[in-house]
Coordinates of C-alpha atoms and ligand atoms in Angstrom, one line a residue:
X223 CA -3.2 14.1 29.0
X224 CA -3.3 17.7 28.4
X225 CA 0.3 19.1 27.2
X226 CA 1.3 22.0 25.8
X227 CA 2.6 22.3 22.2
X228 CA 6.2 22.0 21.4
X229 CA 7.5 24.7 19.3
X230 CA 9.0 24.2 15.8
X231 CA 12.7 23.3 15.9
X232 CA 15.2 25.8 14.4
X233 CA 17.9 24.6 12.1
X234 CA 18.7 23.9 8.5
X235 CA 15.9 21.6 7.5
X236 CA 15.2 20.2 3.9
X237 CA 11.6 21.4 4.5
X238 CA 11.6 25.1 6.2
X239 CA 8.1 26.2 5.4
X240 CA 5.5 23.5 5.4
X241 CA 2.5 25.7 4.8
X242 CA 4.1 27.3 1.7
X243 CA 5.2 23.9 0.3
X244 CA 1.7 22.4 0.9
X245 CA 0.3 25.2 -1.2
X246 CA 2.9 24.8 -4.2
X247 CA 4.1 21.1 -4.4
X248 CA 3.4 19.1 -7.3
X249 CA 4.4 15.4 -7.4
X250 CA 5.6 16.4 -11.0
X251 CA 8.4 18.4 -9.5
X252 CA 9.9 15.5 -7.5
X253 CA 10.2 13.3 -10.6
X254 CA 12.8 15.7 -11.8
X255 CA 15.3 14.0 -9.3
X256 CA 15.4 10.8 -11.4
X257 CA 17.1 9.8 -14.5
X258 CA 14.2 8.1 -15.8
X259 CA 12.5 11.4 -16.1
X260 CA 14.3 11.6 -19.5
X261 CA 14.4 7.7 -20.4
X262 CA 11.0 6.7 -19.0
X263 CA 12.4 3.6 -18.0
X264 CA 13.4 2.9 -14.4
X265 CA 14.4 0.4 -11.6
X266 CA 14.3 1.0 -8.1
X267 CA 17.6 -0.5 -7.2
X268 CA 19.6 1.5 -9.9
X269 CA 18.2 4.7 -8.0
X270 CA 18.8 3.3 -4.6
X271 CA 22.5 2.0 -5.2
X272 CA 23.8 1.7 -8.7
X273 CA 23.6 5.5 -9.3
X274 CA 25.6 6.2 -6.3
X275 CA 28.0 3.4 -7.2
X276 CA 28.7 5.2 -10.5
X277 CA 29.2 8.5 -8.8
X278 CA 33.0 8.8 -8.0
X279 CA 32.3 11.0 -4.7
X280 CA 29.8 8.3 -3.4
X281 CA 30.9 4.9 -4.4
X282 CA 33.1 4.4 -1.5
X283 CA 30.7 5.6 1.0
X284 CA 29.4 3.2 3.2
X285 CA 25.8 2.3 2.5
X286 CA 25.3 -0.7 4.6
X287 CA 26.4 -0.8 8.2
X288 CA 25.4 -4.2 9.6
X289 CA 25.8 -4.9 13.3
X290 CA 24.9 -7.9 15.0
X291 CA 26.2 -10.2 17.9
X292 CA 29.2 -11.9 16.5
X293 CA 29.1 -10.1 13.1
X294 CA 30.0 -6.5 12.0
X295 CA 30.1 -5.6 8.4
X296 CA 30.3 -2.6 6.2
X297 CA 29.5 -2.6 2.5
X298 CA 29.9 0.6 0.3
X299 CA 27.6 1.5 -2.4
X300 CA 29.9 0.0 -4.8
X301 CA 30.2 -3.0 -2.8
X302 CA 26.2 -3.4 -2.7
X303 CA 26.2 -2.9 -6.6
X304 CA 28.6 -5.9 -7.1
X305 CA 26.8 -8.2 -4.6
X306 CA 23.4 -7.3 -5.9
X307 CA 24.4 -7.7 -9.7
X308 CA 25.8 -11.1 -8.8
X309 CA 22.9 -12.2 -7.2
X310 CA 20.8 -10.9 -10.0
X311 CA 23.0 -13.1 -12.4
X312 CA 22.1 -16.1 -10.0
X313 CA 18.5 -15.4 -10.4
X314 CA 18.8 -15.2 -14.3
X315 CA 20.7 -18.7 -14.4
X316 CA 17.8 -20.1 -12.5
X317 CA 15.4 -18.8 -15.0
X318 CA 13.9 -15.9 -12.8
X319 CA 11.9 -13.4 -15.0
X320 CA 10.5 -10.1 -14.9
X321 CA 7.1 -10.4 -12.6
X322 CA 8.1 -13.7 -10.9
X323 CA 7.8 -13.7 -7.2
X324 CA 10.7 -14.3 -5.3
X325 CA 10.2 -14.6 -1.5
X326 CA 12.7 -14.3 1.2
X327 CA 12.5 -15.9 4.6
X328 CA 15.8 -14.6 6.1
X329 CA 16.9 -12.9 9.3
X330 CA 18.2 -9.4 8.6
X331 CA 21.8 -9.8 7.1
X332 CA 23.9 -8.3 4.4
X333 CA 22.7 -11.4 2.3
X334 CA 19.3 -10.1 2.8
X335 CA 20.0 -6.8 1.4
X336 CA 22.1 -7.9 -1.6
X337 CA 19.5 -10.5 -2.5
X338 CA 16.5 -8.1 -2.2
X339 CA 18.2 -5.6 -4.4
X340 CA 19.1 -8.4 -6.8
X341 CA 15.7 -9.4 -7.2
X342 CA 14.5 -6.0 -8.1
X343 CA 17.2 -5.8 -10.6
X344 CA 15.9 -8.8 -12.6
X345 CA 12.4 -7.0 -12.7
X346 CA 10.9 -9.7 -10.5
X347 CA 8.7 -9.0 -7.3
X348 CA 10.2 -9.3 -4.0
X349 CA 8.4 -10.9 -1.1
X350 CA 10.1 -10.6 2.4
X351 CA 8.7 -12.5 5.3
X352 CA 9.3 -11.8 9.0
X353 CA 11.7 -14.3 10.3
X354 CA 9.6 -15.1 13.3
X355 CA 6.7 -16.6 11.1
X356 CA 5.8 -20.2 11.5
X357 CA 4.7 -22.9 9.1
X358 CA 1.2 -21.9 8.6
X359 CA 2.0 -18.0 8.2
X360 CA 4.7 -19.1 5.7
X361 CA 2.6 -21.4 3.7
X362 CA -0.4 -18.9 3.3
X363 CA 1.8 -16.2 1.9
X364 CA 3.9 -18.5 -0.5
X365 CA 0.7 -20.0 -1.6
X366 CA -1.3 -17.1 -2.3
X367 CA 1.6 -15.3 -4.2
X368 CA 2.4 -18.3 -6.0
X369 CA 6.2 -17.6 -5.2
X370 CA 8.5 -19.4 -7.6
X371 CA 11.5 -19.2 -5.7
X372 CA 12.4 -18.9 -1.7
X373 CA 15.6 -17.5 -0.4
X374 CA 16.2 -18.8 3.2
X375 CA 18.3 -20.6 5.7
X376 CA 18.7 -24.2 6.5
X377 CA 17.0 -23.6 10.0
X378 CA 14.1 -21.6 8.6
X379 CA 13.4 -24.0 5.9
X380 CA 12.0 -26.4 8.6
X381 CA 9.1 -24.2 8.5
X382 CA 8.4 -24.3 4.9
X383 CA 6.1 -27.0 3.8
X384 CA 7.6 -27.3 0.3
X385 CA 5.6 -30.5 -0.7
X386 CA 2.4 -28.4 -0.4
X387 CA 3.5 -25.7 -2.6
X388 CA 3.4 -26.6 -6.3
X389 CA 4.5 -23.3 -7.6
X390 CA 7.5 -23.1 -5.6
X391 CA 10.2 -24.4 -7.9
X392 CA 13.5 -23.5 -6.1
X393 CA 14.9 -22.8 -2.9
X394 CA 18.2 -20.8 -2.5
X395 CA 19.9 -21.6 1.0
X396 CA 22.0 -19.0 2.8
X397 CA 24.5 -20.5 4.8
X398 CA 23.9 -24.1 3.8
X399 CA 25.6 -26.7 1.9
X400 CA 24.3 -27.1 -1.8
X401 CA 22.7 -30.2 -2.3
X402 CA 20.8 -31.6 -5.5
X403 CA 17.5 -30.2 -4.4
X404 CA 18.9 -26.9 -3.0
X405 CA 20.8 -24.0 -4.5
X406 CA 23.6 -22.5 -2.2
X407 CA 23.9 -19.0 -2.0
X408 CA 27.5 -18.8 -1.1
X409 CA 28.7 -21.3 -3.9
X410 CA 26.5 -19.6 -6.7
X411 CA 27.8 -16.0 -5.6
X412 CA 31.4 -17.4 -5.8
X413 CA 30.9 -18.1 -9.6
X414 CA 28.6 -15.3 -10.6
X415 CA 29.7 -12.6 -12.8
X416 CA 29.8 -8.8 -11.5
X417 CA 28.2 -7.6 -14.6
X418 CA 24.6 -7.6 -15.0
X419 CA 22.3 -5.6 -17.4
X420 CA 19.4 -4.4 -15.0
X421 CA 16.1 -4.9 -16.3
X422 CA 14.7 -1.4 -17.0
X423 CA 10.9 -1.5 -16.1
X424 CA 7.9 0.9 -16.2
X425 CA 6.8 2.9 -13.2
X426 CA 3.9 0.8 -12.9
X427 CA 5.7 -2.6 -12.9
X428 CA 5.5 -4.8 -9.9
X429 CA 8.3 -4.5 -7.2
X430 CA 7.1 -5.9 -3.7
X431 CA 4.6 -7.8 -2.0
X432 CA 3.8 -7.2 1.7
X433 CA 1.3 -9.3 3.2
X434 CA -0.7 -7.9 6.0
X435 CA -3.6 -8.6 8.1
X436 CA -7.3 -7.5 8.1
X437 CA -10.2 -8.4 10.4
X438 CA -11.4 -11.2 8.2
X439 CA -10.0 -13.9 6.2
X440 CA -6.1 -14.7 5.6
X441 CA -3.4 -12.1 5.1
X442 CA -3.4 -10.0 2.1
X443 CA -0.6 -9.3 -0.5
X444 CA -0.4 -5.7 -0.7
X445 CA 1.2 -5.0 -4.2
X446 CA 3.5 -2.3 -4.8
X447 CA 5.3 -0.8 -7.9
X448 CA 8.5 1.1 -8.8
X449 CA 6.6 4.3 -8.9
X450 CA 6.6 4.4 -5.1
X451 CA 10.1 5.5 -5.2
X452 CA 8.9 9.1 -5.9
X453 CA 7.3 9.4 -2.6
X454 CA 10.1 7.4 -0.5
X455 CA 12.6 9.7 -1.9
X456 CA 10.6 12.7 -1.2
X457 CA 9.5 11.8 2.3
X458 CA 13.1 10.8 3.1
X459 CA 14.0 14.2 2.5
X460 CA 11.3 16.2 4.1
X461 CA 10.1 14.0 7.0
X462 CA 13.5 12.3 7.9
X463 CA 15.3 15.1 6.8
X464 CA 18.1 13.0 5.4
X465 CA 21.2 15.0 4.4
X466 CA 24.6 14.4 2.9
X467 CA 26.5 12.8 5.9
X468 CA 23.7 11.4 7.9
X469 CA 23.9 8.1 9.7
X470 CA 20.6 6.6 9.7
X471 CA 19.0 3.9 11.6
X472 CA 15.4 2.4 11.1
X473 CA 14.8 -0.4 13.7
X474 CA 12.1 -2.1 11.7
X475 CA 12.4 -5.6 10.1
X476 CA 12.4 -5.7 6.3
X477 CA 9.5 -8.4 6.7
X478 CA 7.3 -5.3 7.6
X479 CA 6.7 -2.2 5.3
X480 CA 8.7 0.2 7.4
X481 CA 11.6 -2.0 7.0
X482 CA 11.4 -1.7 3.2
X483 CA 10.1 1.7 2.5
X484 CA 12.3 3.3 5.3
X485 CA 14.8 0.7 6.0
X486 CA 15.9 0.5 2.4
X487 CA 14.4 2.7 -0.2
X488 CA 14.1 6.3 1.6
X489 CA 17.8 6.2 2.9
X490 CA 19.4 4.7 -0.1
X491 CA 17.4 6.9 -2.6
X492 CA 18.8 9.8 -0.5
X493 CA 22.3 8.3 -0.6
X494 CA 22.7 8.2 3.1
X495 CA 24.5 5.4 5.3
X496 CA 21.9 3.0 6.6
X497 CA 22.6 1.0 9.9
X498 CA 21.0 -2.3 10.1
X499 CA 21.0 -4.0 13.6
X500 CA 20.6 -7.6 13.9
X501 CA 19.7 -9.6 17.3
X502 CA 17.1 -9.0 20.0
X503 CA 16.1 -5.8 21.7
X504 CA 18.1 -4.6 24.6
X505 CA 18.2 -1.1 25.9
X506 CA 21.9 -1.1 26.5
X507 CA 22.8 -2.7 23.0
X508 CA 20.4 0.0 21.2
X509 CA 21.9 2.8 23.0
X510 CA 25.5 1.7 22.1
X511 CA 24.6 1.4 18.7
X512 CA 23.7 5.0 18.4
X513 CA 26.8 6.1 20.3
X514 CA 29.1 3.8 18.3
X515 CA 27.9 4.5 14.9
X516 CA 27.2 8.2 15.4
X517 CA 23.8 7.8 14.4
X518 CA 22.2 11.1 13.5
X519 CA 18.6 10.2 12.3
X520 CA 16.4 7.5 14.0
X521 CA 13.1 5.9 13.1
X522 CA 11.7 3.6 15.6
X523 CA 8.5 2.9 17.3
X524 CA 6.4 3.6 20.4
X525 CA 6.7 0.2 21.9
X526 CA 10.5 0.5 21.5
X527 CA 10.5 3.6 23.1
X528 CA 8.1 2.6 25.9
X529 CA 10.7 -0.1 26.5
X530 CA 13.6 2.2 26.8
X531 CA 11.6 4.5 28.9
X532 CA 11.2 1.7 31.3
X533 CA 14.8 0.6 31.2
X534 CA 15.2 4.0 33.1
X535 CA 17.4 7.1 32.8
X536 CA 20.6 5.3 34.3
X537 CA 21.0 3.1 31.2
X538 CA 20.6 6.1 28.9
X539 CA 23.1 8.0 30.9
X540 CA 26.0 5.5 30.3
X541 CA 25.9 6.3 26.7
X542 CA 26.8 9.4 24.4
X543 CA 23.7 10.3 22.2
X544 CA 24.9 13.6 21.1
X545 CA 25.0 12.5 17.6
X546 CA 21.3 12.4 17.3
X547 CA 19.6 15.1 15.8
X548 CA 16.1 13.8 14.2
X549 CA 13.9 11.2 16.1
X550 CA 10.8 9.8 14.5
X551 CA 8.1 7.2 15.4
X552 CA 5.6 5.2 13.4
X553 CA 3.2 2.1 13.8
X554 CA 1.0 2.8 16.9
X555 CA -0.4 6.0 18.6
X556 CA 2.6 7.8 20.0
X557 CA 1.8 8.7 23.8
X558 CA 2.3 12.2 24.8
X559 CA 4.4 10.7 27.8
X560 CA 6.8 9.2 25.4
X561 CA 7.4 12.6 23.8
X562 CA 7.9 14.0 27.0
X563 CA 10.3 11.3 28.0
X564 CA 12.1 11.9 24.5
X565 CA 12.5 15.4 25.3
X566 CA 14.4 14.7 28.5
X567 CA 16.3 11.5 27.4
X568 CA 17.6 13.0 24.1
X569 CA 16.8 16.8 24.3
X570 CA 14.8 16.1 21.0
X571 CA 11.2 15.9 20.0
X572 CA 9.8 12.4 18.8
X573 CA 8.1 13.0 15.4
X574 CA 5.1 11.1 15.1
X575 CA 4.4 9.7 11.5
X576 CA 1.4 7.8 10.2
X577 CA 0.8 5.6 7.2
X578 CA 0.2 1.9 6.5
X579 CA 1.4 -1.0 4.5
X580 CA -1.3 -0.3 2.1
X581 CA -0.4 3.4 1.6
X582 CA 3.3 2.5 1.0
X583 CA 4.7 5.5 2.3
X584 CA 4.1 8.3 5.1
X585 CA 1.3 10.4 4.6
X586 CA 0.5 12.3 7.9
X587 CA 3.6 13.5 9.9
X588 CA 5.4 15.9 12.1
X589 CA 8.0 17.7 10.4
X590 CA 11.2 19.5 12.2
X591 CA 10.2 23.1 11.4
X592 CA 6.8 22.6 12.5
X593 CA 5.0 22.9 15.9
X594 CA 4.3 19.6 17.7
X595 CA 1.0 18.9 19.4
X596 CA 1.8 15.7 21.5
X597 CA -0.8 13.2 20.7
X598 CA -1.3 14.2 17.3
X599 CA -0.1 12.4 14.2
X600 CA 0.6 15.9 12.4
X601 CA -0.3 16.9 9.0
X602 CA -0.7 15.7 5.7
X603 CA 2.6 15.8 3.7
X604 CA 2.7 18.2 0.7
X605 CA 0.9 16.6 -2.5
X606 CA -1.5 14.5 0.0
X607 CA -5.0 15.4 0.7
X608 CA -6.3 13.9 3.8
X609 CA -9.6 14.2 5.5
X610 CA -12.1 12.8 7.9
X611 CA -15.1 11.3 6.0
X612 CA -18.3 9.7 6.9
X613 CA -19.2 6.1 5.6
X614 CA -20.5 7.3 2.1
X615 CA -17.2 9.3 1.7
X616 CA -18.4 12.9 2.6
X617 CA -16.1 14.9 4.4
X618 CA -16.8 16.1 8.1
X619 CA -16.2 19.3 9.7
X620 CA -13.3 19.9 12.2
X621 CA -13.2 18.1 15.5
X622 CA -15.7 15.4 14.4
X623 CA -14.6 12.0 14.6
X624 CA -14.8 9.6 11.4
X625 CA -12.9 7.6 8.9
X626 CA -9.3 9.0 8.2
X627 CA -9.2 9.0 4.5
X628 CA -6.7 9.9 1.8
X629 CA -7.6 11.2 -1.8
X630 CA -6.7 8.5 -4.4
X631 CA -3.6 8.9 -6.3
X632 CA -0.8 9.4 -4.4
X633 CA 2.7 8.0 -5.9
X634 CA 3.3 5.1 -3.3
X635 CA -0.4 3.9 -3.1
X636 CA -0.7 0.0 -3.4
X637 CA -1.9 -0.9 -6.9
X638 CA -3.6 -4.1 -6.2
X639 CA -4.5 -6.9 -3.5
X640 CA -2.7 -9.8 -4.9
X641 CA -5.4 -12.3 -6.3
X642 CA -8.0 -10.2 -4.6
X643 CA -9.6 -7.2 -6.6
X644 CA -12.7 -7.3 -4.7
X645 CA -10.8 -6.6 -1.5
X646 CA -9.0 -3.8 -3.5
X647 CA -12.1 -2.1 -4.4
X648 CA -13.4 -2.0 -1.0
X649 CA -11.0 0.3 0.3
X650 CA -12.2 3.1 -2.0
X651 CA -15.2 5.3 -1.4
X652 CA -16.3 8.2 -3.5
X653 CA -12.6 8.9 -4.5
X654 CA -11.1 8.5 -1.1
X655 CA -8.9 5.7 0.2
X656 CA -10.7 4.7 3.6
X657 CA -8.0 3.8 5.9
X658 CA -9.8 1.7 8.8
X659 CA -8.5 4.1 11.3
X660 CA -10.8 6.7 13.1
X661 CA -9.5 10.0 13.8
X662 CA -10.5 13.7 14.0
X663 CA -8.7 16.9 12.6
X664 CA -8.6 20.1 14.7
X665 CA -9.3 23.6 13.4
X666 CA -5.6 24.1 12.7
X667 CA -5.3 20.8 10.5
X668 CA -3.6 18.5 13.0
X669 CA -4.9 14.8 12.7
X670 CA -5.6 12.9 16.0
X671 CA -5.6 9.2 15.9
X672 CA -8.6 7.6 17.8
X673 CA -8.5 3.9 17.1
X674 CA -9.1 1.1 14.5
X675 CA -12.6 0.8 13.1
X676 CA -12.2 -2.8 12.4
X677 CA -11.1 -5.6 14.5
X678 CA -7.3 -5.5 13.4
X679 CA -4.9 -5.8 16.4
X680 CA -2.1 -3.7 17.0
X681 CA 0.4 -5.5 19.1
X682 CA 3.8 -3.9 19.7
X683 CA 3.3 -2.1 16.1
X684 CA 2.6 -5.4 14.5
X685 CA -0.7 -6.0 12.8
X686 CA -2.4 -9.1 13.6
X687 CA -5.8 -10.3 12.1
X688 CA -8.1 -12.0 14.7
X689 CA -9.5 -14.3 12.2
X690 CA -5.9 -15.8 11.6
X691 CA -5.6 -16.5 15.5
X692 CA -9.1 -17.7 15.7
X693 CA -8.4 -20.2 13.0
X694 CA -5.5 -21.6 14.4
X695 CA -7.0 -21.9 17.8
X696 CA -9.8 -24.1 16.6
X697 CA -7.2 -26.4 15.0
X698 CA -6.3 -27.2 18.7
X699 CA -8.0 -30.5 19.6
X700 CA -9.4 -28.9 22.7
X701 CA -10.8 -26.0 21.4
X702 CA -14.4 -25.8 20.1
X703 CA -14.7 -22.1 19.4
X704 CA -12.7 -18.9 19.8
X705 CA -13.0 -15.1 19.8
X706 CA -10.0 -13.0 19.8
X707 CA -9.5 -9.3 20.4
X708 CA -7.0 -6.7 21.2
X709 CA -6.7 -5.7 24.8
X710 CA -5.2 -2.3 25.8
X711 CA -1.6 -2.8 27.3
X712 CA 0.6 0.1 28.6
X713 CA 3.8 -1.3 26.9
X714 CA 2.7 -3.1 23.8
X715 CA -0.3 -0.9 22.9
X716 CA -2.6 -4.0 22.7
X717 CA -2.0 -7.7 23.4
X718 CA -3.9 -10.6 22.2
X719 CA -6.6 -11.9 24.3
X720 CA -8.5 -15.1 23.2
X721 CA -12.0 -16.3 24.5
X722 CA -12.2 -20.0 23.8
X723 CA -14.9 -22.6 24.4
X724 CA -13.5 -26.1 25.0
X725 CA -14.7 -29.3 23.4
X726 CA -16.5 -32.1 25.6
X727 CA -14.1 -33.8 27.8
X728 CA -11.6 -31.0 28.2
X729 CA -11.0 -29.4 31.5
X730 CA -9.7 -26.0 32.0
X731 CA -6.2 -26.0 33.4
X732 CA -3.0 -23.9 33.2
X733 CA -1.4 -26.7 31.3
X734 CA -3.9 -26.9 28.7
X735 CA -4.0 -23.1 28.2
X736 CA -0.2 -23.1 27.9
X737 CA -0.4 -25.7 25.3
X738 CA -3.1 -24.1 23.3
X739 CA -0.8 -21.0 23.5
X740 CA 2.2 -22.8 22.2
X741 CA 0.2 -24.3 19.5
X742 CA -0.7 -21.0 18.1
X743 CA 2.8 -19.8 18.6
X744 CA 4.4 -22.6 16.7
X745 CA 1.7 -22.7 13.9
X746 CA 1.8 -18.8 13.2
X747 CA 4.3 -16.8 15.0
X748 CA 5.4 -15.5 18.6
X749 CA 3.6 -12.2 18.1
X750 CA 0.2 -13.8 17.1
X751 CA 0.1 -16.2 20.4
X752 CA -2.6 -14.8 22.9
X753 CA -1.2 -13.5 25.9
X754 CA -4.3 -14.0 28.0
X755 CA -7.0 -16.5 27.4
X756 CA -10.3 -17.0 29.0
X757 CA -12.6 -20.1 29.0
X758 CA -16.0 -19.5 28.3
X759 CA -19.1 -21.5 28.1
X760 CA -20.0 -20.1 24.7
X761 CA -18.7 -17.5 22.3
X762 CA -21.2 -14.9 21.2
X763 CA -22.0 -15.1 17.6
X764 CA -24.5 -13.2 15.2
X765 CA -27.4 -15.2 13.8
X766 CA -25.3 -15.4 10.6
X767 CA -22.5 -16.9 12.6
X768 CA -20.1 -14.2 12.9
X769 CA -18.1 -13.8 16.0
X770 CA -19.0 -10.8 18.0
X771 CA -15.6 -9.6 19.0
X772 CA -17.0 -6.0 19.9
X773 CA -19.0 -7.6 22.4
X774 CA -16.1 -9.6 23.8
X775 CA -14.1 -6.4 23.9
X776 CA -17.0 -4.7 26.0
X777 CA -17.0 -7.4 28.3
X778 CA -13.1 -7.2 28.8
X779 CA -13.1 -3.5 29.4
X780 CA -16.5 -3.4 31.4
X781 CA -18.1 -1.2 29.0
X782 CA -21.8 -1.1 28.1
X783 CA -22.4 -3.8 25.5
X784 CA -24.6 -1.6 23.0
X785 CA -27.0 -3.3 20.4
X786 CA -27.0 -6.8 20.9
X787 CA -30.0 -7.4 18.7
X788 CA -28.0 -9.4 16.3
X789 CA -26.9 -11.9 18.8
X790 CA -27.8 -15.5 18.3
X791 CA -30.2 -17.2 20.7
Ligands
WTA1 C1 -1.5 2.1 13.0 C2 2.7 0.3 9.4 C3 -1.3 5.7 15.6 C4 -3.0 2.4 12.3 C5 3.5 1.7 8.9 C6 -2.6 2.0 10.9 C7 -0.6 4.2 13.8 C8 -1.8 0.7 11.2 C9 0.5 5.1 13.4 C10 -0.9 0.3 10.0 C11 0.5 6.4 14.2 C12 0.5 3.5 12.2 N1 -0.3 6.6 15.1 N2 -1.7 4.6 14.8 N3 1.4 7.3 13.9 N4 1.0 4.8 12.5 N5 -0.5 3.3 13.0 O1 0.2 -1.6 7.9 O2 -3.8 1.7 12.9 O3 1.6 -2.2 10.0 O4 -3.8 1.5 10.4 O5 1.8 0.0 8.6 O6 -1.0 1.0 12.2 O7 0.1 -0.6 10.4 P1 0.9 -1.3 9.2

C-alpha cells in the first residue's frame, strides 16, 4: 500500500530535534540522571521505586494502578517501596542471595509487581513466566535456569513438575494456605519487616532472565543486567515521551520483555503512573480503561490494534479517549492500514518501535517530532548505530535488503545466553549484532522491516520456536513426524500451521487432529498450539535430517520451491 508520509507532530516533546540529538548524544550523558553516577553502586529497584518514595513530592503519587475484573487497587511509590522491602525480607529469610534465580509464574497482579521488585532488591535474578505456559514450557525454563525459588499460585502450581526439578528448593504460594512444603506469601508478608537494606550491585550484575524462542533447540535464557536502566530511562523519555503527570499503559504481559522493560522499568524510572490491566482482551474494556483512568501514553501491539479495528468504530465512539496524547506499537510489523485507522480512531499517529528480547530496549523508532512513513519502523535512537549488513557483516547500500544489524555495545544489550555461550557468540558478526530480521534502509535513513530470516514464528506478537512445537507434536502417539511453519494471517500476523505424518494404524479424522492440537496446548501453551494442521505422507527433510520448513512454506503459499537439491530421497 502506497501511503503519503504523516508530518511530524508539533507540541512540547522531550526530543524536539532528532537529527541534532543523533549527532551529539553520548550514553555518558544519560548516566548523569542516576545517583550511582557518584557512588558506582546501583539497583534498578531503587531507581525505579525507592528514589521516588524518598521524594516528599512524589511518594504519595500513584505508581501502580491495577484494574482487573473484580479487583481495583492503587499503590503509591511509597506503598510499592514498603511492599517490595517486605518481600525482600521474606526472600532473605528463606536464604535467597545475590545471583540466585527466583522465578515467578503468576498472573498480572499487585503481588507480582511487589515480588518482582523485592527480588531485584536482594540482588537476585528475576525470571517472569507467562501465565499461559503449560507443564513442558515451565519445566524447560526452570530447569535451564536452575531456579532456586518459584513464586506462583495454587492453580498454576499444578503445571510445575516440582519433583523433576532438583534445583528448585522452595515454592511461595500467593493466595494459598501455607503448608509444610510451601511458603505462604500472605502469611510471610504479614510478619515481614518494612525495613530492608537494599543490595547495592554493580551495573554489570544480573537482573533478569527472559526465555525466548529461536528456530532450533529449546527456548534460550536471555540474560540482562542492571545497566539496562540507562536505556530504559532514556527511551522512556524520548520514545514514550513520558512527562510528569502522565498516566501510562503498556498492554504487554511481564512474562515477555515488553512487559518488563516498558511495563515496569521505563515508566517507573521516569516516575510516572503505570496502569496494569488484568483479565482478557475486550475492545469495550480496553476503551473504558483509557477513558476511566485518563490514560495519556499507550504502548500496545499491532494484533491488539487490529482487533480493536475489527470491533468497529461504534465501540470506540462510546468512549471518551481525549486523554490520549501518544500511542505506540511493538512486536510485529505495523500495517499502514492500522496507522490510517489510528488517525481516524484517536486523531493520533501510532508510533512503531522495533527491538527484541535480546536487545533489551527500543532501538529503531518513530518519534513524535518526526515525520512518519507508514510501514517503516523509523530510525535508530540517538546513541545507536543500525545498519543493513550481508552475512559477513559488511554494510549494504540504501534500498538493498539484508540483515538488520546493530553495532555492538548499547546499554540494554543482553550480556549472555544462560548456559549457552556458543549461542550468544553466534549473534555477533564483525562487530554487529545480527538480529535475524531482514530489512532495508531508504535514502533518508528510515528502516523497513521485510521478514524473519530464520524460521521463528510471530503469532499475535508472540515469538514461537517451530522446534518446540514439532518436538511436542511427535510426543503424541499418533504423530510420526512434524514440520511447523508460520502462515500469514490478517489479524494475528502469522498463525502456526503444522504438517504431520501419522504413525501406522492411525487414520486422519477431525477428532484426532483436535486431540493432537489439545495435546500441544496442554503441554506448551495455547499460543503455541497449531491453528491449522495438514496430514502428509511424508515430511520433507534434508539428507542430514533437518526438516525443510522453507519448502513447507513454499507449498503452503503456492510459491516456487527453489533449490531442493539437499532434499532427502
Ligand atoms: C519482531 C519484542 C516488525 C521482529 C519486543 C523481532 C517487529 C521480534 C517489530 C522480536 C516491529 C518486533 N516491526 N517486526 N516494529 N518489533 N518485531 O523478542 O521479528 O518478542 O525480531 O521482542 O519481533 O520479538 P521479541
